[in-house]
Amino acid sequence: MNHAPHIEKNSLIRLLGVTKMYEQPDKYDILVLDDITLDIYPGEFVALLGPSGSGKSTLLRIITGLSRPSFGTVLYRGRPVTGPNPKAAMVFQSFALYPWLTILQNVELGLVAKGENLKERRDKSLKLLDLIGLNGYEDAFPKELSGGMRQRVGFARALAVDPELLCMDEPFSALDFLTAENLRSELLDLWLESKIPTKAILMVTHGIEEAVFMADRIVILSKNPARIIADLPVPLPYPRNRKSLEFIDLVDYVYKVVTGRDDDKRSDKESDNPSAQAVLTDRATLQPIPYGHLSMLSGLLELVADRGGQDDLYHLGSELFLEVDDLLPVTETAELFHLADVKEGDLTLTDLGRQFVEADVNERKRIIREQLRDVPLFRLIDRVLRSKANHAMPKEFFNDILEEHFSVDEAERQLMTAINWGRFADLFHYDTDTELLYLAQDQQEQDNNGTVPLQEK
Ligand code: ADP
Ligand code: MG
């Protein structure tokens, strides 16, 4: 198996200016996908790579016709997609099997909708179960199977309908390493040797190595909102060797592309899309903070200091066993606090960053406190707590404000991160039982070592 199937010239899927906004209970809409234009051709295995929460699943749902874009067009073989596309099938991260049906019944289910008769369904399903390594398990129930076996059922069910387009939403990320690796190789084998009639595969992932290992093209999305920031061919022959120089170089390069830009900052300035711009100015009043854990931040900065103050993000990630998705919030936090600069995949400590690494815990708290003075969310919290006679406010109050700017999930994550940081920096206390944020006596008087309390500039 040396090369991917032949690539045809008429696109299977064509997205033109696909934009998706989610309406919020109040007047603020959330822009998730911004002007996505993309063609996928028969013969291609495309990986769609982006940080979590960027809108990958949303895009996949739009492509398979399960959801409609707010603006823009989706064409399948040149025809507009107006409902669930019978030529597309989906494999989910969570397997999504029916627990009360046997393995065979789960696989047959897709064929019922296609109107095939009982015998056809049974023969076809049994053949697929065999192909995918599940013979002997026909009458078992999902709960009797390991995660890896359940995902095999997920694949068999998707393949049962002979999909032209096989969509997979992080299909390997709920599996342990070895199981995932086996399934990846087996799927590649089915695809490359044309044992399945599938014309194109679209795999959503947040794993860079996984994308480079499997796909022959990688489309990279930014976050807040999702835009296509790169579209790269993967010219490596199959089977790919993760240890080869070419493989490592390409992973390193994709890492640089993914980490090389800060779309939160950028989107506030850019105005090439007027409809998006209106939404963004509303949102810009409270910029999202990255979900960096402060203990991880300290660990990362110390590691980089040991390396002389600079290191490659890809190396750091693999050393700390962090996927780029988990590493990015930490490096973004380091940048937000002016402790490090990230450029072209390298992280370099600033003078303040060096000072931080050498400092004791109290001094570290002071440095973070000083940096938080410039973060709008903390100015808001501080202003509210100071203006109250009892210097206390329920978490719910801030949640409500945040939900005017972010989705419900995002608002919760923003607030939990803010509470974590604020407690570490001794800016305020939080009582988990009463869910109250409050200022203790010393915090009410606190002036950050001679500077005035947090205030609007
Ligand atoms: P990904 O798959 O890349 O992790 P998703 O497509 O699941 O991202 O979500 C992208 C963003 O859209 C997230 O901020 C999420 O909270 C938001 N979102 C997803 N579905 C809905 C919905 N039904 N209503 C409101 N917001 C949503
Ligand atoms: Mg998703």
XYZ file of C-alpha atoms and ligand atoms in Angstrom:
485
model
C 0.000 0.000 0.000
C 1.912 2.961 -1.242
C -0.402 5.665 -2.392
C -3.829 7.010 -1.664
C -6.720 6.381 -4.054
C -6.828 8.450 -7.213
C -8.114 11.983 -6.638
C -10.923 13.173 -8.927
C -11.355 16.739 -10.043
C -15.020 17.465 -9.247
C -15.526 18.106 -5.589
C -17.611 15.796 -3.443
C -18.270 18.475 -0.861
C -18.067 22.184 -1.525
C -18.487 24.745 1.234
C -18.926 28.350 0.159
C -18.687 31.048 2.815
C -20.176 28.828 5.479
C -20.824 30.864 8.616
C -22.516 29.652 11.770
C -23.771 31.696 14.654
C -25.471 30.384 17.739
C -28.210 32.551 19.085
C -28.031 33.339 22.758
C -31.046 33.988 24.992
C -30.124 37.680 24.929
C -29.256 39.724 21.875
C -25.651 38.559 21.608
C -24.992 35.905 19.001
C -21.910 33.770 19.084
C -19.958 33.482 15.875
C -18.525 29.969 15.706
C -17.673 29.430 12.037
C -16.586 32.402 9.990
C -16.691 32.248 6.210
C -15.437 28.695 5.663
C -14.795 27.900 2.008
C -13.501 24.418 1.309
C -13.623 21.675 -1.319
C -13.172 18.006 -0.594
C -12.534 15.758 -3.571
C -13.162 12.058 -4.107
C -9.971 10.189 -3.244
C -8.959 12.485 -0.402
C -8.421 11.735 3.271
C -8.739 15.137 4.901
C -7.971 15.879 8.543
C -9.698 18.859 10.048
C -7.456 20.064 12.847
C -8.359 22.657 15.444
C -8.393 23.354 19.169
C -11.337 22.068 21.165
C -14.313 24.352 21.112
C -13.250 25.773 17.763
C -16.268 24.455 15.894
C -15.043 21.219 14.315
C -18.100 19.203 15.322
C -20.341 22.030 14.209
C -18.697 22.031 10.790
C -19.001 18.264 10.509
C -22.708 18.440 11.345
C -23.180 21.056 8.647
C -21.284 18.973 6.101
C -23.405 15.878 6.814
C -26.589 17.928 6.656
C -27.498 17.458 10.325
C -27.325 21.193 10.892
C -27.769 24.255 8.689
C -25.304 27.107 8.301
C -26.450 30.635 9.226
C -25.002 31.888 5.945
C -23.279 30.239 3.036
C -23.809 27.189 0.886
C -23.079 23.477 1.205
C -23.005 21.513 -2.031
C -22.752 17.755 -2.350
C -21.680 16.723 -5.859
C -22.835 20.157 -6.940
C -26.290 19.981 -5.346
C -27.367 21.972 -2.299
C -27.534 19.984 0.930
C -30.914 20.603 2.574
C -31.194 17.738 5.055
C -29.277 14.725 6.402
C -27.089 13.456 3.589
C -27.709 9.725 2.974
C -24.351 9.464 1.185
C -22.483 10.528 4.324
C -21.970 8.565 7.539
C -20.551 9.567 10.858
C -18.340 7.911 13.442
C -18.548 9.579 16.858
C -15.963 9.899 19.593
C -18.484 8.555 22.098
C -19.387 5.533 19.870
C -23.085 6.417 20.230
C -24.369 2.835 20.213
C -27.813 1.777 21.394
C -27.208 -0.159 24.625
C -30.390 -2.230 24.328
C -29.548 -3.536 20.853
C -27.044 -6.282 20.072
C -23.909 -5.515 18.081
C -25.501 -6.956 14.948
C -28.695 -4.941 15.468
C -26.681 -1.769 16.001
C -24.935 -2.286 12.680
C -28.150 -3.241 10.861
C -29.898 -0.122 12.028
C -28.515 2.133 9.315
C -29.672 -0.341 6.681
C -33.261 -0.339 7.891
C -33.469 3.309 6.904
C -32.098 2.392 3.487
C -34.999 0.007 2.963
C -32.978 -3.165 2.470
C -34.745 -6.407 3.361
C -33.970 -8.511 6.397
C -31.699 -11.003 4.637
C -29.739 -8.345 2.791
C -29.266 -6.432 6.021
C -28.106 -9.472 7.930
C -25.659 -10.671 5.258
C -24.173 -7.281 4.783
C -23.826 -6.575 8.497
C -22.202 -9.934 9.175
C -19.721 -9.329 6.366
C -18.831 -5.955 7.813
C -18.464 -7.277 11.337
C -16.073 -9.825 9.926
C -14.117 -7.196 7.995
C -13.783 -5.010 11.040
C -12.660 -7.762 13.404
C -15.874 -8.408 15.297
C -16.944 -11.882 14.234
C -18.199 -13.840 17.205
C -19.603 -10.704 18.832
C -22.834 -10.449 16.801
C -25.124 -11.202 19.729
C -23.186 -9.356 22.431
C -24.430 -6.074 23.840
C -22.310 -2.899 23.751
C -21.673 -2.941 27.494
C -19.944 -6.320 27.192
C -17.345 -4.835 24.847
C -14.195 -2.833 25.504
C -13.959 0.754 24.215
C -11.894 -0.354 21.245
C -14.413 -3.017 20.274
C -17.281 -0.577 20.656
C -15.613 1.826 18.296
C -15.205 -1.018 15.821
C -18.997 -1.316 15.964
C -19.145 2.458 15.383
C -17.081 1.992 12.218
C -19.069 -1.030 11.051
C -22.347 0.835 11.482
C -21.050 3.832 9.534
C -19.646 1.648 6.763
C -22.832 -0.445 6.507
C -24.548 2.237 4.449
C -21.682 2.273 1.921
C -21.084 5.979 2.520
C -19.346 7.977 -0.174
C -18.196 10.361 2.504
C -17.041 8.931 5.821
C -16.980 11.563 8.556
C -15.275 10.878 11.849
C -15.417 13.135 14.884
C -12.314 12.466 17.008
C -12.928 8.722 16.602
C -9.802 7.592 18.435
C -9.598 10.060 21.270
C -11.648 8.053 23.780
C -9.434 4.985 23.313
C -6.220 3.993 25.016
C -3.021 4.459 23.057
C -2.465 0.946 21.711
C -6.104 0.339 20.840
C -6.248 3.653 19.024
C -3.055 2.876 17.133
C -4.363 -0.514 16.007
C -7.658 0.914 14.827
C -5.937 3.731 12.950
C -3.768 1.272 11.048
C -6.672 -0.995 10.267
C -8.816 1.825 9.004
C -5.962 3.104 6.828
C -5.562 -0.382 5.465
C -9.255 -0.634 4.493
C -9.064 2.771 2.859
C -5.766 2.471 1.020
C -6.502 -1.000 -0.292
C -10.007 0.057 -1.348
C -11.680 -2.631 0.742
C -14.451 -0.130 1.436
C -16.345 1.810 -1.247
C -15.852 5.125 0.576
C -14.857 7.958 -1.777
C -13.465 10.394 0.773
C -12.742 10.546 4.466
C -13.036 13.629 6.631
C -11.598 13.212 10.093
C -11.918 15.798 12.828
C -9.070 15.713 15.298
C -7.108 17.842 17.708
C -4.083 15.573 17.462
C -1.347 16.848 15.153
C 0.474 13.524 14.976
C -2.740 11.687 14.236
C -3.471 14.059 11.353
C 0.032 13.706 9.892
C -0.063 9.933 10.346
C -3.343 9.364 8.557
C -4.415 12.159 6.238
C -3.157 13.295 2.862
C -4.349 16.809 3.513
C -4.657 18.826 6.718
C -7.029 21.756 7.053
C -6.267 23.839 10.150
C -8.907 25.905 11.920
C -8.444 28.808 14.296
C -10.722 29.427 17.263
C -13.088 32.261 18.235
C -14.242 32.170 15.475
C -13.094 29.236 13.354
C -11.455 30.260 10.119
C -9.224 28.191 7.865
C -5.674 29.286 8.679
C -3.870 26.643 6.644
C -4.557 23.921 4.111
C -1.549 21.633 3.763
C -0.850 18.544 1.683
C 0.833 15.628 3.464
C 3.143 14.256 0.785
C 4.483 11.333 2.867
C 4.003 7.836 1.409
C 2.072 5.202 3.376
C 2.733 3.381 5.620
C 4.104 6.309 7.568
C 6.854 6.039 10.087
C 6.374 8.315 13.073
C 10.105 8.247 13.741
C 11.210 9.290 10.259
C 12.775 12.704 9.835
C 10.146 13.791 7.296
C 7.356 12.856 9.669
C 8.885 14.715 12.618
C 9.616 17.754 10.456
C 6.046 17.946 9.251
C 4.593 17.527 12.756
C 6.922 20.297 13.874
C 5.789 22.512 11.029
C 2.082 21.962 11.741
C 2.822 22.750 15.379
C 4.280 26.066 14.288
C 1.250 26.887 12.191
C -1.129 26.010 15.006
C 0.769 27.953 17.670
C 2.054 30.731 15.491
C -0.872 33.067 15.764
C -3.228 34.489 18.301
C -6.676 34.700 16.825
C -8.326 36.213 19.856
C -6.208 39.329 19.439
C -6.353 39.276 15.694
C -10.120 38.978 15.346
C -10.664 42.187 17.270
C -8.685 44.132 14.721
C -9.689 42.482 11.511
C -12.564 43.891 9.567
C -12.612 41.989 6.291
C -16.054 40.584 7.059
C -18.617 43.204 8.088
C -21.274 40.797 9.393
C -18.734 39.053 11.577
C -17.328 42.367 12.672
C -20.610 43.481 14.230
C -20.677 40.372 16.389
C -17.040 40.666 17.311
C -17.201 44.244 18.565
C -19.923 43.201 20.966
C -17.833 40.346 22.192
C -14.625 42.356 22.374
C -15.817 44.139 25.497
C -14.997 41.019 27.504
C -12.139 39.168 25.888
C -11.961 35.473 26.689
C -9.130 34.368 28.950
C -7.243 31.158 28.152
C -7.869 28.201 30.487
C -4.291 27.939 31.688
C -3.756 26.129 34.958
C -1.356 28.133 37.088
C 0.464 25.078 38.415
C 1.046 23.953 34.836
C 2.161 27.459 33.968
C 4.770 27.385 36.732
C 5.941 23.935 35.672
C 6.253 24.945 32.043
C 8.173 28.141 32.798
C 10.545 26.308 35.131
C 11.234 23.695 32.488
C 11.968 26.378 29.900
C 14.212 28.232 32.374
C 16.197 25.008 32.846
C 16.672 24.959 29.081
C 18.241 28.392 29.070
C 15.029 30.368 28.661
C 13.869 29.132 25.276
C 12.499 25.906 23.828
C 10.513 24.426 20.989
C 6.813 24.009 21.861
C 6.608 20.652 20.174
C 9.429 19.302 22.367
C 7.910 20.819 25.467
C 4.525 19.311 24.679
C 5.869 15.814 24.173
C 8.050 16.095 27.270
C 5.091 17.105 29.411
C 2.824 14.564 27.695
C 0.538 17.376 26.623
C -1.373 17.537 23.364
C -1.110 20.911 21.690
C -4.695 21.430 22.735
C -3.746 21.241 26.404
C -0.459 23.075 25.978
C -1.848 26.093 24.114
C -4.001 27.474 26.956
C -0.908 27.394 29.167
C 1.334 29.173 26.669
C -1.435 31.680 25.979
C -1.655 32.352 29.701
C 2.118 32.870 29.835
C 1.764 35.415 27.023
C -1.203 37.139 28.648
C 0.854 37.620 31.817
C 3.879 38.797 29.779
C 5.933 35.944 31.172
C 6.860 34.504 27.775
C 6.714 35.204 24.063
C 5.607 32.586 21.574
C 6.849 32.892 18.043
C 7.122 30.360 15.252
C 6.691 27.458 17.608
C 9.309 28.618 20.121
C 8.576 29.807 23.622
C 10.985 32.371 25.079
C 10.900 33.642 28.648
C 10.671 37.410 29.118
C 12.583 39.214 31.868
C 9.422 39.073 33.950
C 9.197 35.354 33.192
C 12.733 34.795 34.522
C 11.884 36.858 37.570
C 8.771 34.730 38.084
C 10.716 31.467 37.906
C 13.219 32.663 40.516
C 10.575 34.089 42.834
C 9.069 32.447 45.913
C 5.350 31.777 46.018
C 4.380 35.140 47.516
C 6.331 37.029 44.928
C 4.772 34.862 42.212
C 1.326 35.752 43.519
C 2.244 39.420 43.425
C 3.439 39.186 39.821
C 0.234 37.475 38.696
C -1.859 39.988 40.648
C -0.094 42.814 38.890
C -0.761 41.228 35.465
C -4.431 40.618 36.212
C -4.934 44.348 36.609
C -5.006 44.601 32.823
C -7.511 41.814 32.243
C -11.067 43.183 31.753
C -12.771 40.259 33.500
C -10.737 40.877 36.671
C -11.352 44.598 36.571
C -15.048 43.799 36.410
C -14.956 41.363 39.344
C -12.861 43.723 41.420
C -15.053 46.726 40.708
C -18.215 44.826 41.644
C -16.784 43.417 44.880
C -15.395 46.783 45.943
C -18.640 48.593 45.246
C -20.686 46.275 47.457
C -21.051 47.163 51.123
C -20.424 43.573 52.220
C -17.751 43.041 49.510
C -19.397 39.794 48.404
C -21.279 38.659 45.330
C -22.680 35.275 44.222
C -20.849 33.499 41.440
C -24.185 33.372 39.621
C -24.112 37.145 39.172
C -20.851 36.979 37.194
C -22.080 33.935 35.335
C -25.065 35.926 34.077
C -22.806 38.690 32.824
C -20.491 36.236 31.105
C -23.386 34.469 29.426
C -24.143 37.689 27.626
C -20.769 37.368 25.957
C -20.138 33.642 25.719
C -22.024 30.380 25.362
C -23.219 28.776 28.589
C -20.331 26.285 28.653
C -17.769 28.880 27.754
C -19.095 31.280 30.420
C -18.735 28.572 33.047
C -15.185 27.756 31.979
C -14.226 31.424 31.879
C -15.529 31.988 35.378
C -13.952 28.857 36.865
C -10.593 29.870 35.381
C -10.996 33.407 36.695
C -11.855 32.116 40.170
C -8.794 29.869 40.122
C -6.487 32.687 39.121
C -8.075 35.216 41.465
C -7.720 32.891 44.439
C -4.106 32.119 43.583
C -3.274 35.797 43.243
C -5.108 36.583 46.472
C -7.348 39.071 44.707
C -10.506 37.650 46.231
C -11.780 34.585 48.070
C -14.306 32.066 46.853
C -16.464 29.916 49.101
C -17.369 26.703 47.275
C -20.313 25.970 49.582
C -22.076 29.300 49.313
C -20.659 30.006 45.812
C -19.788 33.522 46.932
C -16.865 35.612 45.729
C -15.758 38.025 48.425
C -12.965 40.270 49.598
C -11.363 39.608 52.985
C -10.278 42.563 55.114
C -6.687 42.564 53.831
C -7.894 42.260 50.250
C -10.173 45.266 50.652
C -7.168 47.288 51.708
C -4.761 45.571 49.377
C -2.965 47.924 47.119
C -0.598 45.542 45.406
C 2.468 46.753 47.277
C 2.138 50.453 46.897
C -0.027 50.569 43.785
C -3.686 51.504 43.742
C -6.400 48.835 43.740
C -7.560 47.402 40.448
C -9.407 50.052 38.562
C -10.506 50.950 35.098
C -7.657 52.640 33.342
P -15.279 21.406 18.674
O -15.935 20.214 18.089
O -14.200 21.996 17.825
O -14.760 21.148 20.065
P -17.960 22.521 18.701
O -18.352 22.551 17.265
O -18.507 21.410 19.514
O -16.375 22.577 18.810
O -18.396 23.896 19.394
C -17.906 25.151 18.945
C -18.490 26.252 19.798
O -19.878 26.368 19.577
C -18.289 26.058 21.295
O -17.993 27.308 21.874
C -19.629 25.556 21.755
O -19.854 25.932 23.100
C -20.573 26.274 20.804
N -21.796 25.490 20.543
C -21.855 24.249 20.032
N -23.137 23.843 19.895
C -23.903 24.856 20.364
C -25.320 25.074 20.505
N -26.189 24.144 20.123
N -25.728 26.251 21.034
C -24.859 27.198 21.409
N -23.528 27.075 21.295
C -23.043 25.920 20.798
Mg -16.160 18.333 18.887
